[in-house]
CSV table of C-alpha atoms in Angstrom, one decimal:
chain,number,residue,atom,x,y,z
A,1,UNK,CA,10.7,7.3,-4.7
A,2,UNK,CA,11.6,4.1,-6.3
A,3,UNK,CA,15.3,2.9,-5.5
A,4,UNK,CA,17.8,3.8,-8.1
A,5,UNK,CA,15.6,6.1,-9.7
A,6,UNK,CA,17.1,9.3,-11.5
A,7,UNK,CA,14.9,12.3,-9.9
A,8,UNK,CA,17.0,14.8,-11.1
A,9,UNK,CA,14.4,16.6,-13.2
A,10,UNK,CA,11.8,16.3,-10.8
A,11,UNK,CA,12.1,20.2,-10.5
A,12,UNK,CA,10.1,22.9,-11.3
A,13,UNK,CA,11.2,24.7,-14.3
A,14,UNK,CA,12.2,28.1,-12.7
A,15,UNK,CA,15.1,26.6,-10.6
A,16,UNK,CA,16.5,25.0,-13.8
A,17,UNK,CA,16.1,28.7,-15.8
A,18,UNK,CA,17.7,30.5,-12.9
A,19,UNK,CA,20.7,28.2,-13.0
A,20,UNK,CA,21.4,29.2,-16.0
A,21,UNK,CA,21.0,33.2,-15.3
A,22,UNK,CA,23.3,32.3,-12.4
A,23,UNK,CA,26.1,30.6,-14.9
A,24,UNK,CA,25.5,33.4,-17.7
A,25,UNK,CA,26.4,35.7,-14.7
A,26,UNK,CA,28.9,33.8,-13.0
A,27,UNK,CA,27.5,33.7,-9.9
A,28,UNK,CA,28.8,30.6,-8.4
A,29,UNK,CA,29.5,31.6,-4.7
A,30,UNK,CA,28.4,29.7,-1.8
A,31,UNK,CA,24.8,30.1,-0.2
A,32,UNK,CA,22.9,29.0,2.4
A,33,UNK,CA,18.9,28.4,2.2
A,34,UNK,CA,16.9,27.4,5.4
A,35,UNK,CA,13.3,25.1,5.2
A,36,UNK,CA,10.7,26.1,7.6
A,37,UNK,CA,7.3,25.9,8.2
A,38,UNK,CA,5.8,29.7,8.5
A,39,UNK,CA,2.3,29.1,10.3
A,40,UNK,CA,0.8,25.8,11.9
A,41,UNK,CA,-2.8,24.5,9.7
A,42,UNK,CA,-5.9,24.2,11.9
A,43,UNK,CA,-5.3,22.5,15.5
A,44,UNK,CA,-1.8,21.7,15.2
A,45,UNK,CA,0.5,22.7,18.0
A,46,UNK,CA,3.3,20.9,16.7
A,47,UNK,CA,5.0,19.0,13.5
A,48,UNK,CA,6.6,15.8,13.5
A,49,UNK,CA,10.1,15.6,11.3
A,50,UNK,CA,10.1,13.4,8.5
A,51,UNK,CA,11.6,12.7,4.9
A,52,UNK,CA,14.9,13.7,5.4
A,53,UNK,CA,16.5,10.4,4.4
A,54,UNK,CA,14.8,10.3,1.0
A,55,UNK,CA,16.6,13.8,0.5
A,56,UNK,CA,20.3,12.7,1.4
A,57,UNK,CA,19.6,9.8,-0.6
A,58,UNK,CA,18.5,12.3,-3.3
A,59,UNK,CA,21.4,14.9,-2.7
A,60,UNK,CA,24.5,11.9,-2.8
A,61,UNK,CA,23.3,10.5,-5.8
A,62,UNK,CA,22.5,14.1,-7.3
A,63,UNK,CA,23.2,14.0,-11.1
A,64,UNK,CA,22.0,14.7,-15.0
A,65,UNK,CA,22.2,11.7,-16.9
A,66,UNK,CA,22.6,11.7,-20.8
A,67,UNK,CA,18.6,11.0,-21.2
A,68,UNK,CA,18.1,14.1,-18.8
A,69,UNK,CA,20.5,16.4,-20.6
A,70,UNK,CA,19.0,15.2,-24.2
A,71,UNK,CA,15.4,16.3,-22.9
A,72,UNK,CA,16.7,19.8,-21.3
A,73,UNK,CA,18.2,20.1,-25.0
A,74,UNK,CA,15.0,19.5,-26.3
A,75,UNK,CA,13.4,22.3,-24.9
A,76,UNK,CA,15.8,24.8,-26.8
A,77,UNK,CA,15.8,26.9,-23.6
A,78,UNK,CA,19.3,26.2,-22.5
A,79,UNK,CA,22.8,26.9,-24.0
A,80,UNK,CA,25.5,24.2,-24.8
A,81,UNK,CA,27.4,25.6,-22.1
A,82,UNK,CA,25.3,25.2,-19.1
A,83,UNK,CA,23.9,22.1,-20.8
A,84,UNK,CA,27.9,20.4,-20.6
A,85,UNK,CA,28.4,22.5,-17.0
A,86,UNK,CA,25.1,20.4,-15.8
A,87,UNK,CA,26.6,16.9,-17.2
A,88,UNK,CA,29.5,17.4,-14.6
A,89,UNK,CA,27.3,18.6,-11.9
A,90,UNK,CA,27.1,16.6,-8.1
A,91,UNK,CA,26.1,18.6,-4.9
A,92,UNK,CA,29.4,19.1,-2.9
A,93,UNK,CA,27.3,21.1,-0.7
A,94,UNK,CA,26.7,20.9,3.6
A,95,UNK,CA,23.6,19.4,5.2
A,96,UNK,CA,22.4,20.5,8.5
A,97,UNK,CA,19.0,18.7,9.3
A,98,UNK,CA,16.5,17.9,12.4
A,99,UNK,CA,16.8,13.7,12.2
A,100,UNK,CA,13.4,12.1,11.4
A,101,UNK,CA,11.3,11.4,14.7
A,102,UNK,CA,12.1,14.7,16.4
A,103,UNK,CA,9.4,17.5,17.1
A,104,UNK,CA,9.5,21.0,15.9
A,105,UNK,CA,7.6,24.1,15.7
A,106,UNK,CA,6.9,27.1,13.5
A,107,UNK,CA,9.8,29.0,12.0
A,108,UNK,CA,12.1,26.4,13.0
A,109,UNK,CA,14.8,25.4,10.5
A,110,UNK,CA,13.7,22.1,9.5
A,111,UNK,CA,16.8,21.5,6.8
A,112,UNK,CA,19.6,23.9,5.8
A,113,UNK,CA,21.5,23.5,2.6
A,114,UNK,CA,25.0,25.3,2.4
A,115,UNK,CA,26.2,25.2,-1.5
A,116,UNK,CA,27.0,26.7,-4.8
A,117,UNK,CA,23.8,28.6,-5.3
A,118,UNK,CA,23.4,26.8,-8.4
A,119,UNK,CA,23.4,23.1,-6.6
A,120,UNK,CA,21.0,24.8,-3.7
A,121,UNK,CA,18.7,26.2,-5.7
A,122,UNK,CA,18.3,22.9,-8.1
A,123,UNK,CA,17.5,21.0,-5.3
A,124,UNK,CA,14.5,23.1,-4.0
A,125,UNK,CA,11.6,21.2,-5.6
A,126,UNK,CA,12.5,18.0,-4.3
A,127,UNK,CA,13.3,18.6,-0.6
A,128,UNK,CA,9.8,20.4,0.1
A,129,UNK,CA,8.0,18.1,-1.9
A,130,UNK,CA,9.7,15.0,0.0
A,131,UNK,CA,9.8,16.8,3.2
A,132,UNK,CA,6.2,18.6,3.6
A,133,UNK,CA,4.0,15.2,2.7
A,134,UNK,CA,6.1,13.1,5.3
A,135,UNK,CA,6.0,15.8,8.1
A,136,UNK,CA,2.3,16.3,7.9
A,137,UNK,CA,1.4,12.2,7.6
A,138,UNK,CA,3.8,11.8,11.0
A,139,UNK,CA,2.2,14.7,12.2
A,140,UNK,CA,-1.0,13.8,11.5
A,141,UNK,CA,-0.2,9.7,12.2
A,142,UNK,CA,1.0,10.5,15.6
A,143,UNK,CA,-2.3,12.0,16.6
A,144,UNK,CA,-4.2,9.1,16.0
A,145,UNK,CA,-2.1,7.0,17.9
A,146,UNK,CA,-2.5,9.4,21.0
A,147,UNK,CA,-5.8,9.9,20.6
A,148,UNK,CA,-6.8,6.2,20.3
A,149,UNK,CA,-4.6,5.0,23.1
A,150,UNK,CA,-4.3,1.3,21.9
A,151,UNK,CA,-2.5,-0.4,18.6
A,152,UNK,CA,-3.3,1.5,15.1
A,153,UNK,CA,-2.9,0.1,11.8
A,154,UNK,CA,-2.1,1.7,8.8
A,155,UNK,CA,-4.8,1.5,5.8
A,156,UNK,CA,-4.2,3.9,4.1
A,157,UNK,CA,-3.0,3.1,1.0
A,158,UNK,CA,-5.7,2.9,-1.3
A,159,UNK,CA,-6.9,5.9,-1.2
A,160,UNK,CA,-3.3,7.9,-1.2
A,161,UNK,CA,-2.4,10.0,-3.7
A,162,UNK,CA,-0.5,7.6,-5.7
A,163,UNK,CA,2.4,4.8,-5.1
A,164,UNK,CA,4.6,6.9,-3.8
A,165,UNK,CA,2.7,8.7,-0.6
A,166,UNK,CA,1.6,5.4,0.0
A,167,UNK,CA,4.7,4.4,0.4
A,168,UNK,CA,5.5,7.3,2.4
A,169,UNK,CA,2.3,7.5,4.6
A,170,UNK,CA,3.1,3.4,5.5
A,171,UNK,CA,6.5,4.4,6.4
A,172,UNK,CA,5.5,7.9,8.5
A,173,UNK,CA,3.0,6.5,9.4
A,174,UNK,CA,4.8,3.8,11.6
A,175,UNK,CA,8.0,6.4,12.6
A,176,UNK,CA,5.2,8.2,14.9
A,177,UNK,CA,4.0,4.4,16.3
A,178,UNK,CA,1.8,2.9,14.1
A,179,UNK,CA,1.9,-0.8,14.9
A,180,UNK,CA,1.9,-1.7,11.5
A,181,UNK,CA,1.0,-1.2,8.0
A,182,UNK,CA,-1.6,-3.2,5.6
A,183,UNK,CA,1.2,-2.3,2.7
A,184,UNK,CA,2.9,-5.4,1.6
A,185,UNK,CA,5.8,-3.1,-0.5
A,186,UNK,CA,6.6,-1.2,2.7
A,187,UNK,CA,6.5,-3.8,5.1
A,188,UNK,CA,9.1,-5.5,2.4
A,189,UNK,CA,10.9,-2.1,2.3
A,190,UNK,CA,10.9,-1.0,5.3
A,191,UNK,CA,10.5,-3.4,7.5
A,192,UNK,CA,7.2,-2.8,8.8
A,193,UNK,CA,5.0,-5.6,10.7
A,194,UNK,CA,2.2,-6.4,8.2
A,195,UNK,CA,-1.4,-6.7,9.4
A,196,UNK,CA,-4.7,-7.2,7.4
A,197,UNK,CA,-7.5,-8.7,7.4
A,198,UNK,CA,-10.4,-9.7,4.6
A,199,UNK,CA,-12.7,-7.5,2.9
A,200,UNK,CA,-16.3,-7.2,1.7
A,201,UNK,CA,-16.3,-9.0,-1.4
A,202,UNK,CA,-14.7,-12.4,0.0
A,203,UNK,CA,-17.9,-12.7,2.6
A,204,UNK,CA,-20.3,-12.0,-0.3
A,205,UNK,CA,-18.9,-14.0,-2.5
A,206,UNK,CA,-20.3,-16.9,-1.0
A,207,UNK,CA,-23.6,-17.5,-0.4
A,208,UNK,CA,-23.5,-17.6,3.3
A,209,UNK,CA,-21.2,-15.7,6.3
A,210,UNK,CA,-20.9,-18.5,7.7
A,211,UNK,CA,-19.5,-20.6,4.7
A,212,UNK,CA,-16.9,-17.9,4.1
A,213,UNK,CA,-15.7,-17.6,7.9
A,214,UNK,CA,-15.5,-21.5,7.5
A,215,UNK,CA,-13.1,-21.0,4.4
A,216,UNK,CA,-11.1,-18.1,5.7
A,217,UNK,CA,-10.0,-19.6,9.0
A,218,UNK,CA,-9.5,-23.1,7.3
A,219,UNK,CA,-6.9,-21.0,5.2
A,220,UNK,CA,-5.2,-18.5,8.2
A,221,UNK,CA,-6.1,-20.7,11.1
A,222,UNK,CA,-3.4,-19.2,13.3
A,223,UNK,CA,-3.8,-15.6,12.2
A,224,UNK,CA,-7.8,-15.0,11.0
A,225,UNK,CA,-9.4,-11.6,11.9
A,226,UNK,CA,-13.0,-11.8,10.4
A,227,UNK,CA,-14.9,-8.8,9.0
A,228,UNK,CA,-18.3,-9.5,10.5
A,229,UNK,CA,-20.1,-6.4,9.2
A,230,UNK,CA,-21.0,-7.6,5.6
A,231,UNK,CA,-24.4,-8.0,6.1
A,232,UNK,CA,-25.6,-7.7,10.2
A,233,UNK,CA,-23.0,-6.9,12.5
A,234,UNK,CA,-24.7,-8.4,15.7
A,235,UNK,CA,-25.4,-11.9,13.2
A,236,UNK,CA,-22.2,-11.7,12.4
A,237,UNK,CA,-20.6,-11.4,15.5
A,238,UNK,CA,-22.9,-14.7,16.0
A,239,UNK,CA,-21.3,-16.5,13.3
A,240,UNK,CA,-17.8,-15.4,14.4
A,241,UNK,CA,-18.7,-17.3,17.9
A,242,UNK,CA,-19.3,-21.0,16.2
A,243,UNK,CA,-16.6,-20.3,14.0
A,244,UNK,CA,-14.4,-19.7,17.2
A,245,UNK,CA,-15.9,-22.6,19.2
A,246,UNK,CA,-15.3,-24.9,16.0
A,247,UNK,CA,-11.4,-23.7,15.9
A,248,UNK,CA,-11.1,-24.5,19.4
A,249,UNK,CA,-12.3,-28.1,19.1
A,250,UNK,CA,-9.0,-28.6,16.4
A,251,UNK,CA,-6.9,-26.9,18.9
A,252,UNK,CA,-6.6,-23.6,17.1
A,253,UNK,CA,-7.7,-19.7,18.4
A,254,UNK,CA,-9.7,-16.7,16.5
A,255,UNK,CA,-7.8,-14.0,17.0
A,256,UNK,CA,-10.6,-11.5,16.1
A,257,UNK,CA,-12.9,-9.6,14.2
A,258,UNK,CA,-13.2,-6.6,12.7
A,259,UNK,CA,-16.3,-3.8,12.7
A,260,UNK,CA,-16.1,-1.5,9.8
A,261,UNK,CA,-19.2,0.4,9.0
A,262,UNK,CA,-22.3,2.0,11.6
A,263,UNK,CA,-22.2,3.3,14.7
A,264,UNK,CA,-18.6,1.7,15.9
A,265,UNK,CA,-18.8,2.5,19.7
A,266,UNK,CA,-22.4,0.7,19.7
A,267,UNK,CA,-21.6,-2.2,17.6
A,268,UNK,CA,-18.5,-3.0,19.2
A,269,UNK,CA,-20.3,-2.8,22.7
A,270,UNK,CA,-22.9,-5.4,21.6
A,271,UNK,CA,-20.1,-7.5,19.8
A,272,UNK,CA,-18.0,-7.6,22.9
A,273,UNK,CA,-21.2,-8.4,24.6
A,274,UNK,CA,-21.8,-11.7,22.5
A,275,UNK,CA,-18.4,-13.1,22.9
A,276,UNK,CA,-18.0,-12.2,26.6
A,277,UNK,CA,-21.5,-14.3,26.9
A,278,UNK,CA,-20.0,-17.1,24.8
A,279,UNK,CA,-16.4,-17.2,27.1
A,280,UNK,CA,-14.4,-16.0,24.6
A,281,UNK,CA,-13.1,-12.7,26.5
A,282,UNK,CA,-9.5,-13.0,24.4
A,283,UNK,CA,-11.4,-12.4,21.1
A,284,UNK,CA,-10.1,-9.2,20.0
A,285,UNK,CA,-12.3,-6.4,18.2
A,286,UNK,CA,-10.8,-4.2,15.9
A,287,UNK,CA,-12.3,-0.7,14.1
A,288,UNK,CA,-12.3,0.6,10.9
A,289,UNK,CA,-14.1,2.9,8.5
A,290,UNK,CA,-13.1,6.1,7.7
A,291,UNK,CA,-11.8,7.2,11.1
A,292,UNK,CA,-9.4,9.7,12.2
A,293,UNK,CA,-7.8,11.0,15.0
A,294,UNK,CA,-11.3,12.8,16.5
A,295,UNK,CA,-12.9,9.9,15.9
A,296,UNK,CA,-10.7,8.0,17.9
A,297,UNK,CA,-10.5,10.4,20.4
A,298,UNK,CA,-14.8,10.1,20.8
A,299,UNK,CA,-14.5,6.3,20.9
A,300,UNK,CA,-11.9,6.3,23.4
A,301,UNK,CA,-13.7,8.9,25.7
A,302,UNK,CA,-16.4,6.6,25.5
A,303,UNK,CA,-14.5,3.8,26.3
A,304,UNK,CA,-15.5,1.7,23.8
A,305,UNK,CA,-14.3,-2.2,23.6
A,306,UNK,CA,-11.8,-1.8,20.9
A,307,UNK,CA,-8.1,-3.2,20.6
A,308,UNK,CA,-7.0,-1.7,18.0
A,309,UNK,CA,-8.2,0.3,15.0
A,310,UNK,CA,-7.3,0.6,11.4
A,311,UNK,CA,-7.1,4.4,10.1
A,312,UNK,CA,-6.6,4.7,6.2
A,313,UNK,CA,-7.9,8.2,4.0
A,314,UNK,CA,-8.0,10.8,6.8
A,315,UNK,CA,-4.2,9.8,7.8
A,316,UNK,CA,-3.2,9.0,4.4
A,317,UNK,CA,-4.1,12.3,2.8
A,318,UNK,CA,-3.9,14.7,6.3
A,319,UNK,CA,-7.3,15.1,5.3
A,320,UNK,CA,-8.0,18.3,8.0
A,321,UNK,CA,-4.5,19.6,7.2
A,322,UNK,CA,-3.3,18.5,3.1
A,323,UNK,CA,-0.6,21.1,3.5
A,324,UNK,CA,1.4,23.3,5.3
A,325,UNK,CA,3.5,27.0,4.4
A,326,UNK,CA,6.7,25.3,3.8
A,327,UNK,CA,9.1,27.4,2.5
A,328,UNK,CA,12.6,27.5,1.5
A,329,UNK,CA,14.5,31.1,1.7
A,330,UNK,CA,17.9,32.3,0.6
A,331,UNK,CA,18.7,33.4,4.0
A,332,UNK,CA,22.8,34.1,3.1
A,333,UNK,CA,25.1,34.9,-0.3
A,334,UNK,CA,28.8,34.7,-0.1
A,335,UNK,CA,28.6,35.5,4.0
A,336,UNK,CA,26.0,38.0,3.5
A,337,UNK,CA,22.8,38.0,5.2
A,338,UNK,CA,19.7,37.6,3.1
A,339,UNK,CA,16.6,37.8,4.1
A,340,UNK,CA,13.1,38.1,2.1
A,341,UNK,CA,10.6,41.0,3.6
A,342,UNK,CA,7.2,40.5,1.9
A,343,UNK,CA,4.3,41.1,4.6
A,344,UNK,CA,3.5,38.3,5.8
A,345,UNK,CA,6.1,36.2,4.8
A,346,UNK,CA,9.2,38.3,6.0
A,347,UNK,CA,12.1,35.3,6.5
A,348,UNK,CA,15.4,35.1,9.0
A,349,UNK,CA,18.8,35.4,7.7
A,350,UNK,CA,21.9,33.5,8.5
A,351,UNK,CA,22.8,29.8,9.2
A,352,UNK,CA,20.5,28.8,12.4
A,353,UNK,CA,20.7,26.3,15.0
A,354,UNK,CA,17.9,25.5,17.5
A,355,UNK,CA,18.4,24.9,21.3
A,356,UNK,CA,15.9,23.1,23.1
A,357,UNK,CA,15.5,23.8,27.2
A,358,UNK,CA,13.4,21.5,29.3
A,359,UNK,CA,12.0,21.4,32.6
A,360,UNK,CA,12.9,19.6,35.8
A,361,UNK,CA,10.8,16.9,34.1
A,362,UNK,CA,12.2,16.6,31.4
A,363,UNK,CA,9.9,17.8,29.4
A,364,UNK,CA,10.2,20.8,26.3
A,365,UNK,CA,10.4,23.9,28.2
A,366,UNK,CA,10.7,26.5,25.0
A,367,UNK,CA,13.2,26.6,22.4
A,368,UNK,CA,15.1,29.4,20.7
A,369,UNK,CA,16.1,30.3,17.1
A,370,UNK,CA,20.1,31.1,17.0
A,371,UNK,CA,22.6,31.8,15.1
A,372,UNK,CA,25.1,28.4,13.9
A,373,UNK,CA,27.5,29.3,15.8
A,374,UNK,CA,26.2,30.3,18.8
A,375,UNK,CA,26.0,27.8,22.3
A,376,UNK,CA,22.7,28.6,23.9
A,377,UNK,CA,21.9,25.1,25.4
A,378,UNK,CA,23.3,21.2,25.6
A,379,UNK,CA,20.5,20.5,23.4
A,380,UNK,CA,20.9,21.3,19.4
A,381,UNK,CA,18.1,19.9,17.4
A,382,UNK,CA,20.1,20.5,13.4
A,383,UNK,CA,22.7,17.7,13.2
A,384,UNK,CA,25.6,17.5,10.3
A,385,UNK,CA,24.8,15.2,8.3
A,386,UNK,CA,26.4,15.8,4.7
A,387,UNK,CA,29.7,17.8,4.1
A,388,UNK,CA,31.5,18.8,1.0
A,389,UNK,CA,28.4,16.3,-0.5
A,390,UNK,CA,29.7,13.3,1.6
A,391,UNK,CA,28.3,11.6,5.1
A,392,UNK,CA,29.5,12.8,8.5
A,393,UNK,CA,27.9,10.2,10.1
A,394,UNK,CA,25.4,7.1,9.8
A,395,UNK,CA,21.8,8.2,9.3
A,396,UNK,CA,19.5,7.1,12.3
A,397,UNK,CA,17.5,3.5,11.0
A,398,UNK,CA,14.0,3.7,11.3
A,399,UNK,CA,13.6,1.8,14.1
A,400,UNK,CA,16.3,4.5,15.7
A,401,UNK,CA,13.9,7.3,14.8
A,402,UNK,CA,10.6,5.5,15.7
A,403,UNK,CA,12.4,5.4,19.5
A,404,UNK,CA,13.5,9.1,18.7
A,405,UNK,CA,9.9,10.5,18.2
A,406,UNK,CA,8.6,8.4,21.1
A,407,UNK,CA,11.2,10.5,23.4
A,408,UNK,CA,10.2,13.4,22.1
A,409,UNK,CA,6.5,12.5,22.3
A,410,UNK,CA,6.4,12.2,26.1
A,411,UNK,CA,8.4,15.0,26.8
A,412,UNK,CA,6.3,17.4,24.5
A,413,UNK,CA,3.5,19.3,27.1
A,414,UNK,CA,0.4,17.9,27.2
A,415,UNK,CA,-1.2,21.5,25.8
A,416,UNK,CA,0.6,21.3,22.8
A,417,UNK,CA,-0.9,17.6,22.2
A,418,UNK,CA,-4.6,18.8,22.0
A,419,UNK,CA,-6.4,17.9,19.1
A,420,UNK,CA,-8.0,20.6,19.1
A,421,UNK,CA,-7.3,24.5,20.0
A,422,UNK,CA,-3.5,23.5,21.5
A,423,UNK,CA,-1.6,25.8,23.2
A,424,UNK,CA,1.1,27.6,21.5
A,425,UNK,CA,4.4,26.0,22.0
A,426,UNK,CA,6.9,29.2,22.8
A,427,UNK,CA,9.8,29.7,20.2
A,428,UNK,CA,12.0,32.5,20.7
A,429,UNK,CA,14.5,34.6,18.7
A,430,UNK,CA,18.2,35.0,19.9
A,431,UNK,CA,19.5,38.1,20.4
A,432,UNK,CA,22.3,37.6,18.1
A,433,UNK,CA,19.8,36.5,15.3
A,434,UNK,CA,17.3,39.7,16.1
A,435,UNK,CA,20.7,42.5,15.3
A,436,UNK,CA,21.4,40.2,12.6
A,437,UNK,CA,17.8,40.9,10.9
A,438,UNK,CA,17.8,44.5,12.0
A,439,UNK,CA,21.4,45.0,10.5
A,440,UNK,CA,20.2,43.3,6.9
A,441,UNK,CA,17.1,45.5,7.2
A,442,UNK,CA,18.6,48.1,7.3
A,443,UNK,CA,21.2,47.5,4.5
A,444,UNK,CA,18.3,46.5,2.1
A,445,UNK,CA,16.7,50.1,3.1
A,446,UNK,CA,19.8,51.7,2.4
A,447,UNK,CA,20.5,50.2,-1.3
């Protein structure tokens, strides 16, 4: 989402023709609708919050411009009247959201918006679509860096689906403790450490490795990282060694290389095997090549010599897990409880809070589903953060919510961190929340 962008139309088309059954109806009253994720995608045992700034960005600057309103007219699917009651329209409406870095679970209230039906329903589109890819990147971002046990990079961003989830993916990416991103844009945006190397086509563009190390390190010689693959890994790694011992002689140090292609727990084994030969035991080795976090998780196992790793397609497009049920549900109409009962996909009514209990360790215990109002423990994971359409308080910096997840990430149990099969994290119902279902059921039955 580019700054100072109008994303006001970035809707699907039912929400804007429903507005405008609701205003030939008058139904303006007040409603509440709840996000959640329904069901976890294969060997996930948690999800990682994330995109909730983009949508209070979104939701304060929430507005049709003239150039918006002149397309809707276009369309000749809207009358004059709801055309000119959209040209005046904001959201005045109450935000209740689990801040970015936190860890949730199925049927957990991820966002509720309390509004004008018309101004929640509008906004739909844009809160799952900003809120589902972020979740599943941190998600999927934060597995890598706890399978791998050592720095990751992100790398990602060629092969995302477009600017924007790179974008996204750098910044998710590094709120679940990514040490950096190879991004320029977000590390200029968001203030992310930038780290790259070179690529392929710079070592064969000259007619020897050894000519292009030469030239590379003459250009970065406080930074290089050489990609010592191009051609023979274990010659490379060769050429790395005199181009190390050269940068000594002038008082300067190769910082490393970089492996991205083969059989990476062999390679790097010989490789550290060359420079440990040639005393240079500080010469860091770094992996790369479509890895993910079971790959990483193999290489670790097998303690292989790495320092770090670069991960790019498998994190940047969840590759295992693209998507999740995400769903947003009426859940209450002018104070009464609504609730959606298809099989499968039956939803809770009412404004929710979850409490969070925890061990004598300090680590998640279980959490439970409640009503708003009710006090079930110290620990509430849905914060205020807009009301009437304006701030309560400051939104958490990234930094803030990097330290956030971390927290949360060493107090989640170790059997909900598998990467594969985890255990099921409990989540229970209150039973305020359980009557308040039955009672609605029963009312729909009845009618």
């Amino acid at each position: 989402m580019a700054n100072g962008e109008n994303f006001t139309l970035l809707t699907d088309l039912y929400q804007l023709t429903m507005g405008q059954a609701y205003f030939r109806e008058g139904r303006m009253g007040r409603a509440t609708f709840s996000l959640f994720i329904r069901s976890y995608p294969p060997n996930r045992g948690y999800f990682v919050c994330a995109g909730v700034q983009d949508v209070l960005e979104f939701l304060r600057s929430f507005s049709f411009d003239a150039a918006a309103l002149n397309y809707l007219a276009a369309q000749k699917l809207f009358s004059e009247d709801f055309l000119h009651y959209l040209s005046a329209l904001k959201f005045t409406g109450d935000v209740w959201a689990i801040p970015e870095g936190r860890i949730f679970f199925t049927d957990e209230p991820i966002v509720e918006i309390s509004a004008p039906i018309i101004e929640a329903q509008l906004v739909e589109t844009f809160i799952i679509n900003q809120i589902h890819l972020q979740s599943l990147i941190a998600t999927k971002a934060s597995r890598c860096v706890h399978a791998a046990g050592r720095p990751v990079v992100d790398f990602a961003l060629r092969r995302s689906h477009g600017s924007d989830a790179g974008m996204k993916v750098a910044r998710a990416s590094y709120l679940t403790g990514f040490a950096g991103t190879s991004n320029v844009l977000a590390g200029h945006r968001y203030a992310i450490p930038l780290i790259g190397t070179m690529a392929h086509s710079f070592v064969s563009s000259f007619a020897r490795e050894i000519d292009a190390f030469r030239s590379y390190v003459a250009a970065f010689p406080n930074n290089a990282v050489l990609l010592i693959d191009t051609y023979d890994t274990a010659a490379g790694a060769r050429n790395a060694v005199r181009i190390a011992k050269e940068m000594a002689g002038r008082g300067e140090k190769l910082i490393g290389v970089r492996i991205d292609s083969g059989d990476l727990g062999a390679q790097a084994r010989a490789v550290r095997k060359v420079f440990d030969e040639a005393n240079l035991p500080d010469v860091k080795i770094i992996g790369s090549g479509g890895l993910d976090e079971y790959d990483l998780a193999e290489l670790s196992a097998a303690n292989a010599p790495f320092d770090s790793y670069g991960v790019g397609t498998k994190m940047g497009t969840s590759a295992d897990a693209p998507w999740s049920d995400m769903s947003y549900k009426l859940v209450d109409y002018e104070e009464r409880a609504a609730l959606k009962l298809s099989t499968g996909k039956a939803s809770w009514p009412g404004s929710k809070q979850v409490f969070r209990a925890r061990d004598k360790n300090n680590k998640f215990a279980g959490d439970v589903i409640g009503a708003r109002e009710e006090n079930l423990s110290e620990e509430k994971l849905l914060r205020e953060f807009l009301r009437r359409g304006q701030p309560v308080e400051d939104y958490p910096s990234l930094s803030d919510s990097r330290k956030l997840f971390a927290e949360d990430f060493a107090a989640l149990p170790e059997s909900a961190k598998a990467l594969r099969n985890p255990a099921r994290y409990p989540v229970a119902f209150s039973a305020r929340l359980i009557e308040l279902r039955q009672r609605a059921t029963r009312e729909l039955s009845e009618n």
